[in-house]
Amino acid sequence: MLRAPPSKDQVMASSACPFPGSAPALPRPTPTTRKHMIPYGSLVVYVTPNKDRRYIKRLEEGQDWHSNDGVLSAEAVHAANFGSEVRTSLYIPIRVLEATLHDRLKGLKRQTQIIYPKDIAYICLRLGAGPGRTIIEAGCGSGGLTTGLSWFC
């Protein structure tokens, strides 16, 4: 049994529109509290304005970052977004970035020879590494290749 589509008048009468001929009203957003954008435990990169120095740190609750540019509060970083600037106790802006694969590899302690990012990229290219692939890697080094493979797979 086929039904005829409703007429414009029937549609307008059934919708809860405050004004005739206007689109149906959307539900109002409910007020929400502001969520913290950088969770504790994240690896963050602090970039200083002078000489663009980069410092990789894990954001821990209650552990402020101390430098020559002043003290950077962990709570201020926790409340910020990645890519924003947070001011130290000396009002010096510090850019807060998310740690990339390059930052993670350069931050490894090298007790043994590591595989550098350009070599990891070539190995991943030759292996066809990507999401959904299973690759087994074993070694006794610093974990540079494992970190790179886990980033791509």
PDB file of C-alpha atoms in Angstrom:
ATOM      1  CA  MET A   1       0.000   0.000   0.000  1.00  0.00           C
ATOM      2  CA  LEU A   2       1.580   3.253  -1.143  1.00  0.00           C
ATOM      3  CA  ARG A   3       0.998   6.474   0.725  1.00  0.00           C
ATOM      4  CA  ALA A   4       1.139   9.919  -0.723  1.00  0.00           C
ATOM      5  CA  PRO A   5       3.884  12.131   0.685  1.00  0.00           C
ATOM      6  CA  PRO A   6       2.634  14.636   3.272  1.00  0.00           C
ATOM      7  CA  SER A   7       1.819  18.098   2.087  1.00  0.00           C
ATOM      8  CA  LYS A   8       3.798  21.142   3.184  1.00  0.00           C
ATOM      9  CA  ASP A   9       0.982  22.199   5.508  1.00  0.00           C
ATOM     10  CA  GLN A  10       0.965  18.796   7.223  1.00  0.00           C
ATOM     11  CA  VAL A  11       4.714  18.904   7.724  1.00  0.00           C
ATOM     12  CA  MET A  12       4.603  22.427   9.128  1.00  0.00           C
ATOM     13  CA  ALA A  13       1.739  21.568  11.469  1.00  0.00           C
ATOM     14  CA  SER A  14       3.522  18.511  12.868  1.00  0.00           C
ATOM     15  CA  SER A  15       6.834  20.245  13.598  1.00  0.00           C
ATOM     16  CA  ALA A  16       7.351  22.351  16.677  1.00  0.00           C
ATOM     17  CA  CYS A  17       8.385  25.484  14.823  1.00  0.00           C
ATOM     18  CA  PRO A  18       7.952  28.819  16.553  1.00  0.00           C
ATOM     19  CA  PHE A  19       7.484  30.627  13.239  1.00  0.00           C
ATOM     20  CA  PRO A  20       5.376  29.466  10.284  1.00  0.00           C
ATOM     21  CA  GLY A  21       7.450  28.496   7.270  1.00  0.00           C
ATOM     22  CA  SER A  22      10.692  28.054   9.240  1.00  0.00           C
ATOM     23  CA  ALA A  23      12.710  24.909   9.761  1.00  0.00           C
ATOM     24  CA  PRO A  24      12.140  22.755  12.847  1.00  0.00           C
ATOM     25  CA  ALA A  25      13.882  23.984  15.972  1.00  0.00           C
ATOM     26  CA  LEU A  26      17.040  22.140  16.969  1.00  0.00           C
ATOM     27  CA  PRO A  27      17.427  20.991  20.562  1.00  0.00           C
ATOM     28  CA  ARG A  28      19.307  23.439  22.740  1.00  0.00           C
ATOM     29  CA  PRO A  29      22.761  22.421  23.832  1.00  0.00           C
ATOM     30  CA  THR A  30      23.037  21.656  27.514  1.00  0.00           C
ATOM     31  CA  PRO A  31      25.680  23.506  29.475  1.00  0.00           C
ATOM     32  CA  THR A  32      28.715  21.334  30.074  1.00  0.00           C
ATOM     33  CA  THR A  33      31.818  21.824  32.085  1.00  0.00           C
ATOM     34  CA  ARG A  34      35.034  22.518  30.209  1.00  0.00           C
ATOM     35  CA  LYS A  35      36.973  19.310  29.712  1.00  0.00           C
ATOM     36  CA  HIS A  36      40.720  19.340  30.112  1.00  0.00           C
ATOM     37  CA  MET A  37      42.384  19.022  26.744  1.00  0.00           C
ATOM     38  CA  ILE A  38      45.780  17.573  27.732  1.00  0.00           C
ATOM     39  CA  PRO A  39      45.379  14.539  29.984  1.00  0.00           C
ATOM     40  CA  TYR A  40      47.865  13.729  32.714  1.00  0.00           C
ATOM     41  CA  GLY A  41      50.355  11.082  31.601  1.00  0.00           C
ATOM     42  CA  SER A  42      50.686  12.545  28.080  1.00  0.00           C
ATOM     43  CA  LEU A  43      54.062  13.234  26.536  1.00  0.00           C
ATOM     44  CA  VAL A  44      54.233  16.952  25.814  1.00  0.00           C
ATOM     45  CA  VAL A  45      56.861  19.098  24.138  1.00  0.00           C
ATOM     46  CA  TYR A  46      57.607  22.518  25.614  1.00  0.00           C
ATOM     47  CA  VAL A  47      59.012  24.964  23.046  1.00  0.00           C
ATOM     48  CA  THR A  48      60.714  28.043  24.455  1.00  0.00           C
ATOM     49  CA  PRO A  49      60.546  31.354  22.577  1.00  0.00           C
ATOM     50  CA  ASN A  50      64.279  32.004  22.806  1.00  0.00           C
ATOM     51  CA  LYS A  51      66.236  29.728  20.466  1.00  0.00           C
ATOM     52  CA  ASP A  52      63.168  27.477  20.004  1.00  0.00           C
ATOM     53  CA  ARG A  53      64.468  24.830  22.377  1.00  0.00           C
ATOM     54  CA  ARG A  54      62.311  21.716  22.727  1.00  0.00           C
ATOM     55  CA  TYR A  55      61.889  19.795  25.976  1.00  0.00           C
ATOM     56  CA  ILE A  56      60.005  16.483  26.071  1.00  0.00           C
ATOM     57  CA  LYS A  57      58.301  15.814  29.393  1.00  0.00           C
ATOM     58  CA  ARG A  58      55.528  13.573  30.695  1.00  0.00           C
ATOM     59  CA  LEU A  59      52.718  15.666  32.203  1.00  0.00           C
ATOM     60  CA  GLU A  60      52.311  14.536  35.819  1.00  0.00           C
ATOM     61  CA  GLU A  61      49.778  15.939  38.260  1.00  0.00           C
ATOM     62  CA  GLY A  62      51.385  18.310  40.760  1.00  0.00           C
ATOM     63  CA  GLN A  63      54.814  18.255  39.079  1.00  0.00           C
ATOM     64  CA  ASP A  64      55.580  21.689  37.689  1.00  0.00           C
ATOM     65  CA  TRP A  65      58.292  22.244  35.073  1.00  0.00           C
ATOM     66  CA  HIS A  66      61.174  24.478  36.190  1.00  0.00           C
ATOM     67  CA  SER A  67      63.456  26.253  33.716  1.00  0.00           C
ATOM     68  CA  ASN A  68      65.426  29.463  33.286  1.00  0.00           C
ATOM     69  CA  ASP A  69      62.222  30.968  31.883  1.00  0.00           C
ATOM     70  CA  GLY A  70      60.321  30.386  35.138  1.00  0.00           C
ATOM     71  CA  VAL A  71      57.999  27.735  36.512  1.00  0.00           C
ATOM     72  CA  LEU A  72      55.292  26.235  34.301  1.00  0.00           C
ATOM     73  CA  SER A  73      52.356  24.946  36.315  1.00  0.00           C
ATOM     74  CA  ALA A  74      51.178  21.394  35.535  1.00  0.00           C
ATOM     75  CA  GLU A  75      47.576  22.509  36.107  1.00  0.00           C
ATOM     76  CA  ALA A  76      47.929  25.297  33.521  1.00  0.00           C
ATOM     77  CA  VAL A  77      49.267  22.826  30.942  1.00  0.00           C
ATOM     78  CA  HIS A  78      46.533  20.330  31.843  1.00  0.00           C
ATOM     79  CA  ALA A  79      43.857  22.963  31.151  1.00  0.00           C
ATOM     80  CA  ALA A  80      45.396  24.063  27.818  1.00  0.00           C
ATOM     81  CA  ASN A  81      45.058  22.682  24.297  1.00  0.00           C
ATOM     82  CA  PHE A  82      47.885  21.197  22.267  1.00  0.00           C
ATOM     83  CA  GLY A  83      49.436  23.993  20.221  1.00  0.00           C
ATOM     84  CA  SER A  84      48.507  26.760  22.634  1.00  0.00           C
ATOM     85  CA  GLU A  85      50.820  28.977  24.653  1.00  0.00           C
ATOM     86  CA  VAL A  86      50.989  28.830  28.437  1.00  0.00           C
ATOM     87  CA  ARG A  87      52.772  31.509  30.463  1.00  0.00           C
ATOM     88  CA  THR A  88      55.385  30.727  33.095  1.00  0.00           C
ATOM     89  CA  SER A  89      55.726  32.430  36.473  1.00  0.00           C
ATOM     90  CA  LEU A  90      57.898  35.033  34.705  1.00  0.00           C
ATOM     91  CA  TYR A  91      55.139  35.601  32.070  1.00  0.00           C
ATOM     92  CA  ILE A  92      57.213  34.010  29.297  1.00  0.00           C
ATOM     93  CA  PRO A  93      55.056  32.171  26.744  1.00  0.00           C
ATOM     94  CA  ILE A  94      55.839  28.470  26.280  1.00  0.00           C
ATOM     95  CA  ARG A  95      54.206  26.625  23.376  1.00  0.00           C
ATOM     96  CA  VAL A  96      52.825  23.206  24.365  1.00  0.00           C
ATOM     97  CA  LEU A  97      52.827  20.579  21.596  1.00  0.00           C
ATOM     98  CA  GLU A  98      51.981  16.893  21.401  1.00  0.00           C
ATOM     99  CA  ALA A  99      55.038  14.656  21.121  1.00  0.00           C
ATOM    100  CA  THR A 100      55.442  13.301  17.584  1.00  0.00           C
ATOM    101  CA  LEU A 101      57.160  10.098  16.530  1.00  0.00           C
ATOM    102  CA  HIS A 102      60.322  12.083  15.794  1.00  0.00           C
ATOM    103  CA  ASP A 103      60.280  13.572  19.303  1.00  0.00           C
ATOM    104  CA  ARG A 104      59.803  10.142  20.870  1.00  0.00           C
ATOM    105  CA  LEU A 105      62.679   8.603  18.892  1.00  0.00           C
ATOM    106  CA  LYS A 106      65.058  11.478  19.606  1.00  0.00           C
ATOM    107  CA  GLY A 107      64.191  11.268  23.300  1.00  0.00           C
ATOM    108  CA  LEU A 108      65.252   7.625  23.686  1.00  0.00           C
ATOM    109  CA  LYS A 109      68.244   6.915  25.855  1.00  0.00           C
ATOM    110  CA  ARG A 110      70.797   5.381  23.524  1.00  0.00           C
ATOM    111  CA  GLN A 111      72.887   2.784  25.265  1.00  0.00           C
ATOM    112  CA  THR A 112      73.140   0.891  21.984  1.00  0.00           C
ATOM    113  CA  GLN A 113      73.074   1.912  18.339  1.00  0.00           C
ATOM    114  CA  ILE A 114      69.561   2.942  17.311  1.00  0.00           C
ATOM    115  CA  ILE A 115      67.858   2.953  13.938  1.00  0.00           C
ATOM    116  CA  TYR A 116      67.191   6.531  12.852  1.00  0.00           C
ATOM    117  CA  PRO A 117      63.839   7.819  11.542  1.00  0.00           C
ATOM    118  CA  LYS A 118      64.881   7.792   7.872  1.00  0.00           C
ATOM    119  CA  ASP A 119      65.901   4.131   8.189  1.00  0.00           C
ATOM    120  CA  ILE A 120      62.679   3.250  10.040  1.00  0.00           C
ATOM    121  CA  ALA A 121      60.674   4.877   7.238  1.00  0.00           C
ATOM    122  CA  TYR A 122      62.500   2.812   4.621  1.00  0.00           C
ATOM    123  CA  ILE A 123      61.998  -0.407   6.599  1.00  0.00           C
ATOM    124  CA  CYS A 124      58.270   0.337   7.005  1.00  0.00           C
ATOM    125  CA  LEU A 125      58.006   1.085   3.281  1.00  0.00           C
ATOM    126  CA  ARG A 126      59.696  -2.190   2.314  1.00  0.00           C
ATOM    127  CA  LEU A 127      57.580  -4.195   4.790  1.00  0.00           C
ATOM    128  CA  GLY A 128      54.333  -2.554   3.728  1.00  0.00           C
ATOM    129  CA  ALA A 129      53.694  -1.631   7.346  1.00  0.00           C
ATOM    130  CA  GLY A 130      50.342  -0.054   8.053  1.00  0.00           C
ATOM    131  CA  PRO A 131      47.155  -0.330  10.093  1.00  0.00           C
ATOM    132  CA  GLY A 132      45.979  -3.906  10.476  1.00  0.00           C
ATOM    133  CA  ARG A 133      49.346  -5.492   9.619  1.00  0.00           C
ATOM    134  CA  THR A 134      51.054  -7.871  12.036  1.00  0.00           C
ATOM    135  CA  ILE A 135      54.812  -7.428  12.241  1.00  0.00           C
ATOM    136  CA  ILE A 136      57.038  -9.219  14.723  1.00  0.00           C
ATOM    137  CA  GLU A 137      60.187  -7.404  15.797  1.00  0.00           C
ATOM    138  CA  ALA A 138      62.623  -8.515  18.481  1.00  0.00           C
ATOM    139  CA  GLY A 139      65.785  -6.909  19.678  1.00  0.00           C
ATOM    140  CA  CYS A 140      67.834  -5.989  22.713  1.00  0.00           C
ATOM    141  CA  GLY A 141      68.456  -2.354  21.828  1.00  0.00           C
ATOM    142  CA  SER A 142      66.809   0.886  22.819  1.00  0.00           C
ATOM    143  CA  GLY A 143      63.461   0.161  21.141  1.00  0.00           C
ATOM    144  CA  GLY A 144      63.664   2.731  18.333  1.00  0.00           C
ATOM    145  CA  LEU A 145      62.448   0.380  15.609  1.00  0.00           C
ATOM    146  CA  THR A 146      59.708  -1.019  17.856  1.00  0.00           C
ATOM    147  CA  THR A 147      58.504   2.521  18.590  1.00  0.00           C
ATOM    148  CA  GLY A 148      58.423   3.357  14.882  1.00  0.00           C
ATOM    149  CA  LEU A 149      56.605   0.152  13.928  1.00  0.00           C
ATOM    150  CA  SER A 150      54.028   0.626  16.691  1.00  0.00           C
ATOM    151  CA  TRP A 151      53.389   4.163  15.373  1.00  0.00           C
ATOM    152  CA  PHE A 152      52.552   2.949  11.857  1.00  0.00           C
ATOM    153  CA  CYS A 153      50.801  -0.378  12.612  1.00  0.00           C
TER     154      CYS A 153
END
